[in-house]
Each structure stands twice: as C-alpha cells, then as structure tokens.
Coordinates of N, CA and C in Angstrom, one line a residue:
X1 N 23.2 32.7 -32.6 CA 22.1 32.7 -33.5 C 21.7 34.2 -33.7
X2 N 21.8 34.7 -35.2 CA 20.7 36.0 -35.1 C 19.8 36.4 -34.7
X3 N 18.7 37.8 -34.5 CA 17.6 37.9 -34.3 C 16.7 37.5 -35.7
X4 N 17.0 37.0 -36.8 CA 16.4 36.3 -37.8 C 15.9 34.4 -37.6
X5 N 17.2 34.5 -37.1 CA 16.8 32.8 -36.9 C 16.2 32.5 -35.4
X6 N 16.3 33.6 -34.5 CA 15.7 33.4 -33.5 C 13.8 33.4 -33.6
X7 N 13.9 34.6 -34.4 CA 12.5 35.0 -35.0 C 11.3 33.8 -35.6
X8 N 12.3 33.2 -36.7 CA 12.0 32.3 -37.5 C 11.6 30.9 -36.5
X9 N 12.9 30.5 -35.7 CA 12.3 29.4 -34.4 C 11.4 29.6 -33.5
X10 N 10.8 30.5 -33.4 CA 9.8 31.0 -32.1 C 8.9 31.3 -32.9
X11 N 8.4 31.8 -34.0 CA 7.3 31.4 -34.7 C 7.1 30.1 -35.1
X12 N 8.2 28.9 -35.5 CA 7.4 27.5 -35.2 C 7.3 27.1 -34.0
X13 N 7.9 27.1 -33.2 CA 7.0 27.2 -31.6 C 5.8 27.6 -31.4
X14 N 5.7 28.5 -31.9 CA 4.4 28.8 -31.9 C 3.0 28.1 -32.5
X15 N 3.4 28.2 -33.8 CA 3.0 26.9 -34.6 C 2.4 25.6 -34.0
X16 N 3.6 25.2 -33.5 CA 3.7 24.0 -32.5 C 2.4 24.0 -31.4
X17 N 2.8 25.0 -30.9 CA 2.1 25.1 -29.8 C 0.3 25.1 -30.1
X18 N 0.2 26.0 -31.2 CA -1.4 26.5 -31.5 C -2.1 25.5 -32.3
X19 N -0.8 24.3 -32.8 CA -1.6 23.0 -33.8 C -1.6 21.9 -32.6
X20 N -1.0 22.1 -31.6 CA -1.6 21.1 -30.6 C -2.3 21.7 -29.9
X21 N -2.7 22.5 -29.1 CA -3.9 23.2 -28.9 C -5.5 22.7 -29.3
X22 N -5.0 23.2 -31.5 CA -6.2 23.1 -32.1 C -6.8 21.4 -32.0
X23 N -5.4 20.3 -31.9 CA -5.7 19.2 -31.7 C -6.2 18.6 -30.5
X24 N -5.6 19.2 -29.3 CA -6.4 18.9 -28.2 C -7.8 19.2 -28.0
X25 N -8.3 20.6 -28.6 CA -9.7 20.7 -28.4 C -10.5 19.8 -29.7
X26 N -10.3 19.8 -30.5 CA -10.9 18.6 -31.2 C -11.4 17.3 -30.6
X27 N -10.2 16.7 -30.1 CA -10.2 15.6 -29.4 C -11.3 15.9 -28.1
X28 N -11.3 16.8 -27.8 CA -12.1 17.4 -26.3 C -13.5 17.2 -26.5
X29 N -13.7 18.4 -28.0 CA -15.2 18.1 -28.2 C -15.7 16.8 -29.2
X30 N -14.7 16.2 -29.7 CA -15.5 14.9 -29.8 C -15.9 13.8 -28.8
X31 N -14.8 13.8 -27.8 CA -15.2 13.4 -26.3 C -16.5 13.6 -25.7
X32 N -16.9 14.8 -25.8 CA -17.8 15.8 -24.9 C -19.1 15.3 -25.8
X33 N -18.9 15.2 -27.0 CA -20.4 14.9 -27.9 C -20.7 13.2 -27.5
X34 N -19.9 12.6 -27.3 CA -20.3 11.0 -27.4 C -21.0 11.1 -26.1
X35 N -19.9 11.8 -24.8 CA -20.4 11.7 -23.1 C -21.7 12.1 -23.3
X36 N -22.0 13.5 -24.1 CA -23.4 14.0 -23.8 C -24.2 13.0 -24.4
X37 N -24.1 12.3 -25.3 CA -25.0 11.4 -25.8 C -25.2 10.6 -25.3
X38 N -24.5 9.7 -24.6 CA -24.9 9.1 -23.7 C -25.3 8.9 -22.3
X39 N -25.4 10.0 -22.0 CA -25.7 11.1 -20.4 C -27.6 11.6 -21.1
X40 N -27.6 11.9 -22.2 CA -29.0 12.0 -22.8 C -29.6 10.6 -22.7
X41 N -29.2 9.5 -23.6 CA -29.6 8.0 -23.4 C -29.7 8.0 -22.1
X42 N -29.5 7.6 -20.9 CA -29.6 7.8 -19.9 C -31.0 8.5 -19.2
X43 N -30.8 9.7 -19.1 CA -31.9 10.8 -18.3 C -33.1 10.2 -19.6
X44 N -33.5 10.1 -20.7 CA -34.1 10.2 -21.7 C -34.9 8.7 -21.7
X45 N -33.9 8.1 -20.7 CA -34.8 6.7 -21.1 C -35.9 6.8 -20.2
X46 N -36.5 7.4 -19.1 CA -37.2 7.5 -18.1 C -38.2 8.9 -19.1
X47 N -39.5 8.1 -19.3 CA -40.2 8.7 -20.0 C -40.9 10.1 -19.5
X48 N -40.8 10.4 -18.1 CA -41.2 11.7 -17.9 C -40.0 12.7 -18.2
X49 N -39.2 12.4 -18.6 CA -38.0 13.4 -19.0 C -38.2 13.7 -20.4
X50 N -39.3 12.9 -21.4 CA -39.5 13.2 -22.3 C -40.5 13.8 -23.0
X51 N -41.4 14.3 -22.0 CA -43.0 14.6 -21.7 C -42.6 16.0 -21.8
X52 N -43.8 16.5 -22.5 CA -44.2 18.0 -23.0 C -43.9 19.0 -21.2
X53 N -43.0 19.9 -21.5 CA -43.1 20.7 -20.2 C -42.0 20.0 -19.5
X54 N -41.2 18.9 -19.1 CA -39.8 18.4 -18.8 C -38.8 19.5 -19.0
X55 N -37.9 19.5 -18.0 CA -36.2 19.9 -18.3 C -35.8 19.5 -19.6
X56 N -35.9 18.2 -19.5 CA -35.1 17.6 -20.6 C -35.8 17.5 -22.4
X57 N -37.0 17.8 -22.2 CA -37.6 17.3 -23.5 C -37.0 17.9 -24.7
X58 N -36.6 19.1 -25.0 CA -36.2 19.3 -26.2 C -35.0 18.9 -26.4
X59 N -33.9 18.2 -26.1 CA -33.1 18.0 -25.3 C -33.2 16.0 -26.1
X60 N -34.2 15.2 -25.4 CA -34.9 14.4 -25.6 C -35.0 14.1 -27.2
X61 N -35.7 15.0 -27.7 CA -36.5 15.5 -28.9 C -35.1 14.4 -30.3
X62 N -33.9 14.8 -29.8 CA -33.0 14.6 -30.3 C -33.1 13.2 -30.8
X63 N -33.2 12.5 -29.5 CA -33.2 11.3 -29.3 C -34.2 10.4 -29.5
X64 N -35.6 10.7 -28.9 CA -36.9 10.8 -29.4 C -38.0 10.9 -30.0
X65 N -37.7 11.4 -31.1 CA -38.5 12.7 -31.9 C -40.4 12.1 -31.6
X66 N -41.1 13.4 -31.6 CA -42.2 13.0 -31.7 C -43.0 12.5 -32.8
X67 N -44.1 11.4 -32.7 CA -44.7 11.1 -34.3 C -45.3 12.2 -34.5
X68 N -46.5 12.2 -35.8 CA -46.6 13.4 -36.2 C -48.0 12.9 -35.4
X69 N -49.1 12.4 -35.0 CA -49.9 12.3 -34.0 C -49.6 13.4 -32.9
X70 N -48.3 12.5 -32.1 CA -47.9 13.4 -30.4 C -47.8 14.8 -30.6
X71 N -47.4 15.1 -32.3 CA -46.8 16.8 -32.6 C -48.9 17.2 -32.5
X72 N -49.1 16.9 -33.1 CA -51.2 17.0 -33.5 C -51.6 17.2 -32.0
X73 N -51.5 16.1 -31.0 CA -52.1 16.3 -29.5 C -51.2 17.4 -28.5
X74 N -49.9 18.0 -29.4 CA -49.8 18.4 -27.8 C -49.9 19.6 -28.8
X75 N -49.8 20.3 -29.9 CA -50.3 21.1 -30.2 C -51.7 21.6 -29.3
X76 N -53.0 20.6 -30.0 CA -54.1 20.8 -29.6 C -54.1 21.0 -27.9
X77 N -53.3 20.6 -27.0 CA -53.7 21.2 -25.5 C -52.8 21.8 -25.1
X78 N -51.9 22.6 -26.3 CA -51.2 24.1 -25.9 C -51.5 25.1 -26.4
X79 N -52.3 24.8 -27.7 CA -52.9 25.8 -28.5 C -53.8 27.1 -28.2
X80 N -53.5 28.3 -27.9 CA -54.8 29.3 -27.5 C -55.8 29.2 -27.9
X81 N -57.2 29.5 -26.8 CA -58.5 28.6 -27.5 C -59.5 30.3 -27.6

C-alpha cells in the first residue's frame, strides 16, 4: 500500500475513533442528567433541603420552584432594613 492509501485509511480511523468518542459521551451525559435528577428527587424530597440557606436549595429550586408568596416572604426577611 502507498503513503496515499495509508494516509487516507488512518484518517478514517480516526474518524472512527472521534464519532465514537463523540457517541459515547452523549450517551454519558444523557445518563448523568436522568441520575442527577433523580439523586435531586431524592435529597429534595426532605423539605429542609429546600429551605432558604440549604446546600441544596437552588439546586431544589429546579424541582421546586417557589410561589410567588414564598419569593415575597423570604425576600422580606433577607431584605436590608
């Protein structure tokens, strides 16, 4: 084989190689988004992990969103007076 067709075959190897790659990490982070969502359901269902000042609340927020009330009260007792 020449250095033409050698050339030619080792850049689709390459190919090869960088479209499964690009497919494995797809696969990876669609994995990773379901786990985290459900690792959120989880820690999130225990209502002090959703409470103003928590690790988790904004986090939560996702999953929980506040009414427009809870946004009004925790405003009012973080607000500078």
């Amino acid at each position: 084989m020449n250095d033409a067709g050698r050339h030619q075959m080792s850049s689709f190897r390459l190919f090869g190689v960088v479209a499964m790659a690009a497919s494995c990490l797809l696969l990876a982070a669609c994995q990773s988004s379901a786990q985290r969502k459900q690792e959120l359901q989880t820690l999130c269902a225990d209502p002090s992990n959703r409470a103003p000042g928590s690790d988790y609340f904004q986090e939560c927020q996702s999953l929980y969103p506040l009414t427009d009330r809870q946004r009004v009260n925790l405003y009012m007792q973080s607000a500078p007076q």
